[in-house]
Coordinates of C-alpha atoms in Angstrom, one line a residue:
Chain T
M76 CA 143.2 48.8 162.1
G77 CA 143.6 49.8 158.5
E78 CA 140.3 50.2 156.4
F79 CA 139.3 46.5 155.3
E80 CA 139.8 45.7 158.9
L81 CA 137.2 48.0 159.8
I82 CA 134.8 46.9 157.3
R83 CA 135.0 43.8 158.4
R84 CA 134.8 43.9 161.7
Y85 CA 132.2 46.4 162.2
F86 CA 130.2 47.0 159.0
K87 CA 130.2 43.5 157.3
R88 CA 127.0 41.9 157.9
P89 CA 124.7 39.6 155.8
Q90 CA 122.5 40.9 153.6
N91 CA 119.8 40.0 151.2
A92 CA 119.8 44.0 149.5
A93 CA 122.3 43.0 146.7
R94 CA 123.7 39.8 144.8
I95 CA 127.1 41.1 145.1
G96 CA 127.4 43.0 148.4
V97 CA 130.2 44.4 150.6
G98 CA 134.0 43.4 148.6
D99 CA 133.9 44.3 145.3
D100 CA 134.6 47.5 142.9
C101 CA 130.8 47.8 143.0
A102 CA 127.5 46.2 144.7
I103 CA 125.3 44.5 142.2
F104 CA 121.0 44.6 142.7
S105 CA 118.1 44.4 140.9
P106 CA 114.4 45.6 141.5
S107 CA 112.1 43.2 141.3
P108 CA 109.5 43.4 138.7
D109 CA 107.9 46.0 138.0
R110 CA 109.1 48.4 141.0
E111 CA 111.3 50.9 139.9
V112 CA 114.3 52.3 142.6
C113 CA 114.1 55.4 144.7
I114 CA 117.9 57.0 146.1
T115 CA 118.4 59.3 148.1
S116 CA 121.7 60.4 149.8
D117 CA 122.7 62.2 153.3
L118 CA 125.6 63.9 154.8
L119 CA 126.1 64.8 158.2
V120 CA 129.3 66.6 159.9
Q121 CA 130.4 66.8 163.4
D122 CA 129.5 70.7 164.6
H123 CA 127.2 71.1 161.9
H124 CA 124.5 68.6 162.4
F125 CA 126.0 66.9 165.7
L126 CA 128.2 67.5 168.5
P127 CA 131.4 65.4 168.7
D128 CA 130.0 64.1 172.4
V129 CA 127.4 62.9 170.6
S130 CA 126.1 59.4 171.6
P131 CA 127.7 57.3 168.6
Q132 CA 125.0 54.6 168.4
S133 CA 122.6 57.3 168.1
L134 CA 124.4 58.9 165.6
G135 CA 124.3 55.5 163.2
H136 CA 120.7 55.2 164.0
K137 CA 120.2 58.7 163.0
A138 CA 122.5 58.9 160.0
L139 CA 120.6 56.3 158.8
A140 CA 116.9 57.1 159.5
V141 CA 117.4 60.2 158.1
N142 CA 118.0 58.3 154.5
L143 CA 114.3 56.0 155.0
S144 CA 112.9 59.2 156.4
D145 CA 113.6 60.2 152.7
L146 CA 112.5 56.8 151.6
A147 CA 109.1 56.8 153.5
A148 CA 108.2 60.8 151.5
M149 CA 108.0 58.5 148.7
G150 CA 106.0 55.5 149.7
A151 CA 108.7 53.7 149.1
Q152 CA 110.2 50.3 150.3
P153 CA 113.7 50.9 151.4
V154 CA 116.2 47.7 150.4
G155 CA 119.9 49.0 150.7
F156 CA 121.9 51.5 151.7
L157 CA 125.8 52.5 151.2
L158 CA 127.7 54.2 153.8
S159 CA 131.0 56.4 153.6
L160 CA 132.2 57.1 157.0
G161 CA 135.3 59.6 158.1
L162 CA 136.7 59.4 161.3
P163 CA 139.4 61.3 162.9
H164 CA 140.3 58.1 165.0
T165 CA 139.2 54.4 165.1
K166 CA 138.1 54.0 168.6
E167 CA 136.2 50.7 169.0
A168 CA 133.8 51.4 171.2
W169 CA 132.6 54.5 169.0
L170 CA 132.3 51.8 165.7
E171 CA 130.8 49.5 167.9
A172 CA 128.0 51.2 169.5
F173 CA 127.4 53.9 166.0
A174 CA 127.1 50.2 163.8
K175 CA 124.6 49.2 167.0
G176 CA 122.2 52.4 166.5
M177 CA 122.8 51.9 162.9
F178 CA 122.4 47.9 162.3
A179 CA 119.6 47.9 164.8
L180 CA 117.4 50.3 162.5
A181 CA 118.8 48.4 159.7
E182 CA 117.3 45.4 160.4
Q183 CA 113.9 47.0 161.5
H184 CA 113.4 47.9 158.3
N185 CA 115.0 44.9 156.6
C186 CA 117.4 46.8 154.7
S187 CA 120.7 45.5 154.3
L188 CA 124.2 47.5 154.2
V189 CA 125.9 46.2 151.2
G190 CA 129.1 48.7 150.1
G191 CA 130.6 52.2 150.9
D192 CA 133.6 53.7 151.9
T193 CA 135.6 55.3 154.8
T194 CA 138.5 57.0 155.2
A195 CA 140.3 59.2 157.9
C196 CA 139.2 62.8 158.4
P197 CA 139.9 65.7 161.0
V198 CA 135.8 66.1 161.7
T199 CA 133.6 62.9 161.8
L200 CA 131.5 62.6 158.8
I201 CA 128.8 60.2 158.3
N202 CA 127.1 60.4 154.0
I203 CA 124.6 57.6 153.5
T204 CA 122.6 56.8 150.3
A205 CA 120.1 54.5 150.9
W206 CA 117.2 53.2 147.9
G207 CA 113.9 51.7 148.1
E208 CA 111.4 50.2 146.0
V209 CA 107.9 52.0 144.8
K210 CA 105.6 50.1 141.7
K211 CA 106.3 51.7 138.6
G212 CA 104.6 55.0 138.8
G213 CA 103.5 55.2 142.7
G214 CA 106.5 57.1 144.0
I215 CA 104.5 59.9 145.8
L216 CA 106.3 63.1 144.7
R217 CA 106.6 67.1 146.1
S218 CA 104.9 67.9 142.9
G219 CA 101.6 66.1 143.2
A220 CA 99.6 68.4 145.3
K221 CA 95.9 69.2 144.4
V222 CA 93.9 72.8 144.5
G223 CA 91.5 71.6 147.7
N224 CA 94.0 68.9 148.9
D225 CA 93.9 68.7 153.1
I226 CA 97.2 68.7 154.3
W227 CA 97.9 66.4 157.2
V228 CA 100.9 65.8 159.3
S229 CA 102.0 62.4 161.5
G230 CA 102.6 62.2 164.6
T231 CA 103.6 65.8 166.3
V232 CA 105.8 68.5 165.4
G233 CA 108.3 70.4 167.4
D234 CA 109.4 67.9 169.7
A235 CA 113.1 67.6 168.4
A236 CA 113.0 71.7 168.2
L237 CA 112.2 71.6 172.1
A238 CA 114.4 69.0 173.1
L239 CA 117.5 71.3 171.8
A240 CA 116.3 73.9 173.2
C241 CA 116.3 72.3 176.3
R242 CA 119.6 71.0 176.0
K243 CA 120.8 74.2 175.5
G244 CA 119.0 75.7 178.9
Q245 CA 116.7 78.2 176.6
I246 CA 113.4 76.2 177.7
H247 CA 112.5 74.6 181.1
V248 CA 109.9 71.8 180.9
P249 CA 109.4 68.9 183.6
L250 CA 112.3 66.3 183.3
Q251 CA 109.7 63.8 182.5
E252 CA 107.9 65.4 180.1
A253 CA 111.4 66.1 178.3
K254 CA 112.4 63.3 177.9
A255 CA 110.0 61.0 175.7
C256 CA 111.3 64.6 173.4
F257 CA 114.9 64.2 173.5
T258 CA 114.3 60.5 172.3
R259 CA 112.8 61.9 169.4
M260 CA 115.5 63.8 168.8
D261 CA 118.3 61.3 169.6
Y262 CA 116.3 58.2 167.5
P263 CA 113.5 60.0 165.1
T264 CA 111.7 57.3 163.8
P265 CA 111.3 57.0 159.8
R266 CA 107.6 56.7 158.8
V267 CA 108.1 54.2 156.5
D268 CA 105.1 51.6 157.4
L269 CA 103.2 55.2 157.3
G270 CA 104.1 56.7 153.7
L271 CA 103.7 52.5 152.4
A272 CA 100.5 52.5 153.3
L273 CA 99.4 56.1 152.5
A274 CA 100.9 55.9 149.1
P275 CA 97.6 54.7 147.5
F276 CA 95.0 57.2 149.0
I277 CA 97.4 60.5 148.5
N278 CA 98.6 63.1 146.0
S279 CA 102.3 64.7 147.5
M280 CA 104.2 63.9 150.3
I281 CA 107.5 65.3 151.7
D282 CA 109.2 64.6 155.5
L283 CA 109.9 67.4 157.8
S284 CA 113.8 68.0 158.2
D285 CA 113.7 71.2 158.1
G286 CA 110.4 71.7 159.8
L287 CA 106.5 72.9 158.7
A288 CA 107.5 76.4 157.8
G289 CA 110.7 75.1 156.0
D290 CA 109.5 71.9 154.3
L291 CA 105.6 72.7 153.2
P292 CA 106.9 75.5 150.7
H293 CA 108.8 72.9 148.5
I294 CA 105.5 70.6 148.1
L295 CA 104.0 74.7 147.4
K296 CA 106.3 75.6 144.8
A297 CA 107.0 71.8 143.4
S298 CA 102.9 71.8 142.7
D299 CA 102.4 75.5 141.8
C300 CA 99.7 76.2 144.6
S301 CA 99.6 78.0 148.0
A302 CA 98.0 76.6 151.2
Q303 CA 96.7 77.7 154.4
I304 CA 97.8 75.9 157.6
E305 CA 95.2 76.6 160.7
L306 CA 98.2 76.9 164.0
T307 CA 95.6 75.9 166.6
A308 CA 95.4 72.3 164.9
L309 CA 98.9 71.6 164.9
P310 CA 99.3 67.9 166.3
L311 CA 101.9 69.0 169.7
C312 CA 103.1 65.7 172.6
P313 CA 102.4 66.9 175.8
A314 CA 105.8 69.0 176.9
L315 CA 104.9 71.2 174.4
A316 CA 101.3 71.8 174.9
Q317 CA 102.2 73.6 178.3
L318 CA 104.2 76.5 177.0
N319 CA 102.5 79.5 176.2
F320 CA 101.3 79.8 172.1
A321 CA 103.7 81.9 170.7
Q322 CA 106.8 79.8 172.1
R323 CA 104.9 76.3 171.3
T324 CA 103.5 77.4 167.7
R325 CA 106.7 78.7 166.6
L326 CA 108.9 75.2 167.7
A327 CA 105.9 73.2 165.6
V328 CA 106.2 75.4 162.9
C329 CA 110.1 76.5 162.4
G330 CA 111.4 73.2 164.3
G331 CA 113.6 70.7 162.4
D332 CA 114.5 67.1 163.2
D333 CA 111.1 65.6 164.1
Y334 CA 110.8 63.1 160.8
E335 CA 107.7 62.8 160.6
L336 CA 105.5 62.8 157.2
L337 CA 103.5 66.4 155.8
F338 CA 101.4 64.7 153.2
T339 CA 97.7 66.2 150.5
A340 CA 95.0 64.2 150.0
P341 CA 91.9 64.5 148.3
A342 CA 89.5 65.0 151.3
T343 CA 87.2 62.1 150.0
E344 CA 90.4 59.6 151.3
R345 CA 89.8 60.6 154.9
P346 CA 87.9 58.0 156.2
Q347 CA 90.9 55.7 154.4
I348 CA 93.6 58.1 156.0
Q349 CA 92.1 58.3 159.7
Q350 CA 91.9 53.7 159.5
I351 CA 95.5 54.0 158.2
A352 CA 96.3 55.8 161.6
K353 CA 93.6 53.7 163.4
Q354 CA 95.8 50.2 162.3
L355 CA 99.2 52.2 162.9
A356 CA 99.0 53.7 165.9
I357 CA 99.9 56.8 164.5
P358 CA 98.4 59.8 164.7
L359 CA 97.2 62.1 161.8
S360 CA 96.4 65.4 161.9
L361 CA 93.8 67.4 158.9
V362 CA 96.4 71.0 159.9
G363 CA 95.3 72.8 156.5
R364 CA 94.6 72.8 153.3
I365 CA 96.3 73.7 149.2
L366 CA 94.8 76.5 147.5
P367 CA 95.2 78.5 144.3
K368 CA 98.5 80.1 143.5
L369 CA 96.5 84.1 142.7
G370 CA 100.0 85.7 142.9
A371 CA 103.2 85.1 140.7
E372 CA 104.6 82.8 144.1
P373 CA 103.5 80.7 146.4
K374 CA 101.9 82.0 149.5
L375 CA 101.9 80.5 152.3
E376 CA 98.9 81.9 155.1
W377 CA 98.5 80.9 158.7
L378 CA 95.4 80.5 160.8
E379 CA 94.3 81.0 163.7
N380 CA 90.7 79.6 164.8
G381 CA 90.4 80.5 161.4
Q382 CA 91.5 84.2 160.8
G383 CA 94.7 85.5 159.7
S384 CA 96.9 85.0 161.8
T385 CA 98.6 88.2 163.3
F386 CA 102.0 85.4 165.0
N387 CA 105.4 86.5 163.7
F388 CA 107.5 83.9 163.5
H389 CA 110.4 86.7 163.6
G390 CA 111.1 87.2 160.5
F391 CA 111.5 83.5 159.3
Q392 CA 111.5 83.1 155.2
H393 CA 109.2 81.0 153.9
F394 CA 110.8 81.5 150.3
P395 CA 114.2 82.8 150.8
E396 CA 115.3 81.6 147.4
P397 CA 114.6 84.0 144.3
Chain P
M88 CA 124.2 81.8 148.8
G89 CA 121.9 79.6 150.2
E90 CA 122.1 75.3 149.6
F91 CA 118.5 75.1 147.3
E92 CA 120.3 78.4 145.4
L93 CA 123.7 76.3 145.2
I94 CA 122.2 73.6 143.8
R95 CA 119.7 75.4 141.9
R96 CA 122.6 77.6 140.5
Y97 CA 125.7 74.6 139.6
F98 CA 124.2 71.8 140.3
K99 CA 121.3 71.5 138.7
R100 CA 121.6 70.3 135.0
P101 CA 119.4 68.4 132.1
Q102 CA 119.6 64.6 133.0
N103 CA 118.2 61.5 131.7
A104 CA 119.6 59.0 134.3
A105 CA 116.5 59.3 136.4
R106 CA 112.5 59.6 136.3
I107 CA 112.6 62.1 139.0
G108 CA 116.0 63.9 139.4
V109 CA 116.8 66.8 141.8
G110 CA 114.2 68.4 143.7
D111 CA 112.2 65.7 145.1
D112 CA 112.9 63.2 148.7
C113 CA 114.7 60.7 146.6
A114 CA 115.9 60.0 143.0
I115 CA 113.8 57.3 140.9
F116 CA 114.9 55.3 138.0
S117 CA 114.2 52.0 136.6
P118 CA 117.0 50.1 134.9
S119 CA 116.8 48.5 131.6
P120 CA 115.4 45.5 130.4
D121 CA 117.8 42.5 132.0
R122 CA 119.9 44.6 133.6
E123 CA 121.2 44.9 137.0
V124 CA 121.9 48.3 138.5
C125 CA 126.3 47.9 139.7
I126 CA 126.3 50.6 142.6
T127 CA 129.6 52.6 144.3
S128 CA 130.4 55.3 146.5
D129 CA 133.9 57.2 147.6
L130 CA 134.6 59.6 149.2
L131 CA 137.3 62.3 149.2
V132 CA 138.6 64.5 152.0
Q133 CA 140.8 67.0 151.8
D134 CA 144.4 66.6 153.2
H135 CA 144.0 63.3 152.8
H136 CA 143.1 62.4 149.1
F137 CA 143.5 66.3 148.1
L138 CA 145.6 69.2 148.9
P139 CA 143.6 72.4 149.5
D140 CA 145.0 74.1 146.7
V141 CA 144.0 71.3 144.2
S142 CA 142.6 72.8 140.8
P143 CA 138.7 72.3 141.7
Q144 CA 138.3 71.5 137.9
S145 CA 140.0 69.0 138.4
L146 CA 138.4 67.7 142.2
G147 CA 135.9 67.3 140.1
H148 CA 136.7 65.4 137.5
K149 CA 138.8 63.3 140.0
A150 CA 136.1 63.0 142.4
L151 CA 134.0 61.5 139.6
A152 CA 136.6 59.7 138.0
V153 CA 137.3 57.2 140.8
N154 CA 133.5 56.1 141.1
L155 CA 133.3 55.7 137.5
S156 CA 136.3 53.0 137.1
D157 CA 134.8 50.9 140.0
L158 CA 131.7 51.0 137.4
A159 CA 134.5 50.2 134.7
A160 CA 135.6 47.5 137.1
M161 CA 132.5 45.6 136.8
G162 CA 132.3 46.0 133.0
A163 CA 129.4 48.6 133.7
Q164 CA 127.9 51.4 131.3
P165 CA 127.9 54.2 133.9
V166 CA 124.7 56.1 134.1
G167 CA 123.5 58.0 136.8
F168 CA 125.2 60.2 140.3
L169 CA 124.4 61.4 144.1
L170 CA 126.6 64.2 144.8
S171 CA 127.2 64.9 148.6
L172 CA 129.7 68.3 149.0
G173 CA 130.5 69.5 152.0
L174 CA 132.2 73.2 151.7
P175 CA 133.7 75.5 154.0
H176 CA 132.9 78.2 152.0
T177 CA 131.0 78.9 149.0
K178 CA 133.3 80.6 146.3
E179 CA 131.6 81.1 143.3
A180 CA 134.7 80.3 141.0
W181 CA 135.8 77.5 142.7
L182 CA 132.3 75.6 142.6
E183 CA 131.7 76.9 138.4
A184 CA 135.2 75.1 137.8
F185 CA 134.4 71.7 140.1
A186 CA 131.2 71.7 138.2
K187 CA 132.9 72.0 135.1
G188 CA 135.7 69.4 135.8
M189 CA 133.1 67.0 136.7
F190 CA 129.7 67.5 134.1
A191 CA 132.5 67.6 131.3
L192 CA 133.6 64.1 132.7
A193 CA 130.0 63.1 133.8
E194 CA 128.5 64.0 129.7
Q195 CA 131.3 62.2 127.9
H196 CA 129.7 59.2 129.6
N197 CA 126.4 60.1 129.0
C198 CA 126.0 60.4 133.2
S199 CA 123.6 62.6 135.0
L200 CA 123.8 63.8 138.5
V201 CA 120.2 62.9 140.1
G202 CA 120.4 63.9 143.6
G203 CA 122.5 64.5 146.9
D204 CA 123.1 66.8 149.1
T205 CA 125.2 70.0 150.4
T206 CA 126.1 71.5 154.1
A207 CA 128.9 73.5 155.5
C208 CA 132.5 71.2 156.9
P209 CA 135.2 72.7 158.2
V210 CA 137.2 70.7 155.2
T211 CA 136.5 70.3 151.6
L212 CA 134.7 66.9 151.0
I213 CA 133.0 65.0 148.1
N214 CA 131.4 61.8 148.4
I215 CA 129.8 60.1 144.8
T216 CA 127.4 57.6 144.6
A217 CA 127.4 56.7 140.9
W218 CA 125.7 53.5 139.6
G219 CA 125.7 51.7 136.2
E220 CA 124.2 49.1 134.0
V221 CA 125.5 45.1 133.3
K222 CA 123.6 42.2 131.4
K223 CA 121.5 40.4 134.5
G224 CA 125.1 38.3 135.7
G225 CA 127.3 39.9 133.6
G226 CA 129.4 41.7 136.3
I227 CA 132.6 41.3 136.2
L228 CA 133.7 40.2 139.9
R229 CA 137.2 40.2 141.7
S230 CA 136.4 36.6 142.6
G231 CA 136.6 35.1 139.5
A232 CA 140.0 34.2 138.4
K233 CA 140.5 31.1 137.2
V234 CA 144.1 28.8 138.0
G235 CA 146.2 29.6 134.5
N236 CA 143.7 32.7 133.6
D237 CA 146.6 35.5 131.9
I238 CA 146.7 38.6 134.3
W239 CA 146.4 41.9 132.3
V240 CA 147.1 45.5 132.5
S241 CA 145.7 48.2 130.6
G242 CA 147.6 51.9 129.9
T243 CA 150.8 52.3 132.0
V244 CA 151.0 52.3 135.5
G245 CA 153.3 54.2 138.4
D246 CA 152.4 57.6 136.7
A247 CA 150.4 58.8 139.1
A248 CA 153.3 57.9 141.1
L249 CA 155.8 59.9 139.6
A250 CA 153.6 62.7 139.5
L251 CA 153.7 62.8 143.0
A252 CA 156.8 61.9 143.5
C253 CA 158.1 65.0 141.1
R254 CA 155.4 67.3 142.7
K255 CA 157.2 66.4 146.2
G256 CA 160.5 66.9 145.1
Q257 CA 161.4 63.4 146.0
I258 CA 162.9 62.4 141.9
H259 CA 163.1 64.9 138.9
V260 CA 162.6 63.9 135.3
P261 CA 162.4 66.1 132.6
L262 CA 158.9 68.6 132.7
Q263 CA 157.8 67.9 129.4
E264 CA 157.7 64.3 130.3
A265 CA 156.7 64.8 133.7
K266 CA 153.5 66.9 132.1
A267 CA 152.0 63.8 131.1
C268 CA 152.0 62.0 134.3
F269 CA 150.8 64.8 135.5
T270 CA 147.7 65.3 133.9
R271 CA 147.5 61.2 134.5
M272 CA 147.0 62.3 138.3
D273 CA 144.8 65.0 137.9
Y274 CA 142.7 63.8 135.4
P275 CA 142.8 60.3 135.8
T276 CA 140.6 58.7 133.2
P277 CA 138.3 55.9 133.9
R278 CA 138.4 52.9 131.7
V279 CA 134.5 52.6 130.8
D280 CA 134.6 52.0 127.0
L281 CA 137.7 49.3 128.1
G282 CA 135.7 47.3 130.8
L283 CA 132.8 47.3 128.4
A284 CA 134.6 45.7 125.9
L285 CA 136.1 43.4 127.9
A286 CA 133.4 41.9 129.8
P287 CA 132.5 39.2 127.4
F288 CA 135.9 37.5 127.5
I289 CA 137.2 38.1 131.2
N290 CA 137.1 35.9 134.4
S291 CA 137.6 38.9 136.8
M292 CA 138.4 42.7 137.0
I293 CA 139.4 45.4 139.6
D294 CA 141.1 49.1 139.0
L295 CA 144.3 50.1 140.3
S296 CA 143.4 52.8 142.6
D297 CA 145.8 51.7 145.1
G298 CA 148.4 50.3 142.8
L299 CA 149.0 46.8 141.5
A300 CA 150.3 45.4 144.4
G301 CA 148.0 47.0 146.4
D302 CA 145.1 45.7 144.3
L303 CA 145.8 42.1 142.5
P304 CA 145.8 40.8 145.9
H305 CA 141.8 41.5 146.8
I306 CA 141.5 39.5 143.3
L307 CA 143.6 36.7 144.6
K308 CA 141.3 36.6 148.0
A309 CA 138.3 37.0 146.6
S310 CA 139.3 34.2 143.9
D311 CA 141.5 31.9 146.4
C312 CA 144.5 31.5 144.1
S313 CA 147.7 32.5 144.1
A314 CA 149.5 34.3 141.2
Q315 CA 153.3 35.7 140.0
I316 CA 153.6 38.7 137.9
E317 CA 156.6 40.0 135.7
L318 CA 158.4 42.6 136.7
T319 CA 160.1 43.4 133.1
A320 CA 156.9 43.4 131.5
L321 CA 154.9 46.1 133.5
P322 CA 153.8 48.6 130.8
L323 CA 155.5 52.5 132.1
C324 CA 155.3 56.1 131.0
P325 CA 158.2 57.0 129.0
A326 CA 158.9 59.2 132.3
L327 CA 159.0 56.1 134.4
A328 CA 160.8 53.9 131.4
Q329 CA 163.9 56.1 132.4
L330 CA 164.5 55.9 136.1
N331 CA 166.2 52.8 137.2
F332 CA 164.7 49.6 138.0
A333 CA 164.2 49.7 141.3
Q334 CA 163.1 53.4 141.2
R335 CA 160.6 52.9 138.2
T336 CA 159.6 49.0 139.8
R337 CA 159.2 50.6 142.8
L338 CA 156.6 53.2 141.4
A339 CA 154.6 50.9 139.1
V340 CA 154.3 48.3 141.7
C341 CA 153.0 49.6 145.0
G342 CA 152.0 53.5 143.4
G343 CA 148.6 53.8 143.2
D344 CA 145.7 56.4 141.7
D345 CA 146.5 55.2 138.0
Y346 CA 142.4 54.1 137.8
E347 CA 144.3 51.1 135.2
L348 CA 142.1 48.1 135.0
L349 CA 143.9 44.7 135.7
F350 CA 142.1 42.3 134.6
T351 CA 142.5 38.2 133.9
A352 CA 141.3 35.8 130.9
P353 CA 142.0 32.6 129.5
A354 CA 145.0 32.5 127.4
T355 CA 142.3 31.3 124.8
E356 CA 140.9 34.9 124.4
R357 CA 144.7 37.3 123.8
P358 CA 143.8 37.3 120.1
Q359 CA 140.0 39.0 121.3
I360 CA 142.6 41.3 123.6
Q361 CA 144.8 42.6 121.2
Q362 CA 142.5 42.8 118.9
I363 CA 140.1 45.6 121.2
A364 CA 143.8 47.2 122.6
K365 CA 143.6 47.6 118.7
Q366 CA 140.1 49.4 118.2
L367 CA 140.1 51.6 121.2
A368 CA 144.0 52.5 120.6
I369 CA 144.5 51.4 124.7
P370 CA 147.8 49.5 125.0
L371 CA 146.6 46.0 127.1
S372 CA 150.1 44.3 128.7
L373 CA 150.4 40.5 129.5
V374 CA 152.0 41.0 133.1
G375 CA 151.5 37.8 135.0
R376 CA 149.6 34.2 135.4
I377 CA 147.2 32.9 138.1
L378 CA 148.7 29.9 140.0
P379 CA 146.9 27.4 142.3
K380 CA 147.0 28.6 145.9
L381 CA 149.3 25.6 148.0
G382 CA 149.0 26.8 151.5
A383 CA 146.6 29.0 153.2
E384 CA 147.1 32.1 151.8
P385 CA 147.2 33.3 148.5
K386 CA 150.9 34.1 147.3
L387 CA 152.3 37.2 145.0
E388 CA 155.1 36.1 143.5
W389 CA 157.4 38.3 141.7
L390 CA 159.3 37.5 138.3
E391 CA 162.4 39.0 136.7
N392 CA 162.8 37.8 133.7
G393 CA 161.1 34.8 134.3
Q394 CA 163.5 34.1 137.8
G395 CA 162.2 34.9 141.3
S396 CA 163.0 38.4 141.8
T397 CA 165.3 39.5 145.1
F398 CA 163.9 42.8 144.5
N399 CA 162.7 44.6 147.5
F400 CA 159.6 46.6 148.3
H401 CA 160.8 48.1 151.4
G402 CA 158.4 46.0 153.2
F403 CA 155.2 46.5 151.8
Q404 CA 152.9 44.1 153.2
H405 CA 150.4 42.4 150.3
F406 CA 148.0 41.0 152.8
P407 CA 148.1 43.2 155.4
E408 CA 144.8 42.0 157.1
P409 CA 144.3 38.5 158.9

């Protein structure tokens, strides 16, 4: 099967994101009036981001989900995407399942594939570039956090890390409870509707792809402030909640791949935010507060029932960059 | 060197393509008033598109050039791009040379890097997504060719194929003459200014990445017509012109990677087109004509001094797709 036949058979679908879609030198689109374009790109490489025996349907879902999650973190409405696919073989069953997972999520968000590239490659790799729209000036940046802001987290955190630890045999939890975590790891939900609903009320936002301890520092650096997080307030799923404090806290703080939203907002917006949580049936948890930066570098302080925690994250570096 | 330090050191430059660039979940941009966005993505993988010992400076240039060439083929003005980079190692000298080649070309076209992704990978791979702008409705599509249109080719064709054949030791030409072809292969020139200048006068356009015999059929299929090409009219560089007819014609017709523009226009536009050739000092050659499609499939007819050519392209398939 040649490149063009592969594209025609698996990746050419009706689309409404672009005036010109798959099949020309470029796709052509216009943003809606008074809107700006948000654009993001994520590269997933076999053995680094997924194992060779991963379900191709889950992989198709996840490759798009991580991009939609970046759009969600700007408060953007997804519109379209480009897919670059490197494949060591062109097995039809694999391609069919991959396309199924990807398009199921794309259709949920009315986000269309409009172009891309395919090539042979010794390992499987997927690069998706997705774009969406925000009101002009309405995108929620990492740099907008204000001193005194509440810090919120959506859903539960540490689920994907727990699933990975279970799959590796490092932690044992009852199968029924672990199952939900496996779904969270294999089919993460980009919080698109939540990002859109929150945008008018919040100051800064990021999606949790590298975990709370990895991602919150991006907001602190960009916004030039410090923060404290109350470890006992972190929202945990039932499987995680039954582990001991050290185990569950480590997974919740350092575990990545949950694709929940972390955002900051003035305390005056609490009723609005709780209202959105209720309407969308997504738990939103108040987990900390933005503080003034006192020293040269932002500081991230961990509390345990309001007291400085002595919890040791085994040398996890919050600010590994110079 | 971590991912963020790598990005900061080699890929964070002042940019004017986006209101928000590298360092947030997404980049944010708006097209200029009355403009549409053209977007394209190309994936280059080691051993498939380049050898492991390729000059990283040439690779940086080429990875961006192939995308700018797609924009040129729409008649678009480049604006910005996203870079996804997979690397087996992070050697500083390699990254520096790669960035140098890429940014030199980017600056020529005032096209800024605004985001992307980097990751470890067993082979080197580069995915660039670039976008540009055209006047609303002004993009030049593959589907616009009209019966009676002239078929034009810019520059010379077969140069990169000749360079590759020389490098493989399959063909020997004097070093001085081969040198120009090596530059054409390693540092292809995306015909951006030419695409912009031609756009108001032409009906369809494509860039020659897969060669004349590979790319013209895309126009014929999209425009639902046939064509004839006069083989003796193909523009050849001095090194290619001195080969025998069979050798030079095969390289000029089937050789890819020249990134010249192939376009079709009404005969009434010949003076305009010749004027543009003169102004930009880029040779533009009239090489054929668009014909009505008589059978079920488009037909591509090769002429030699006006007569049907018996030239055998060794089974090269013009329409390999069903």
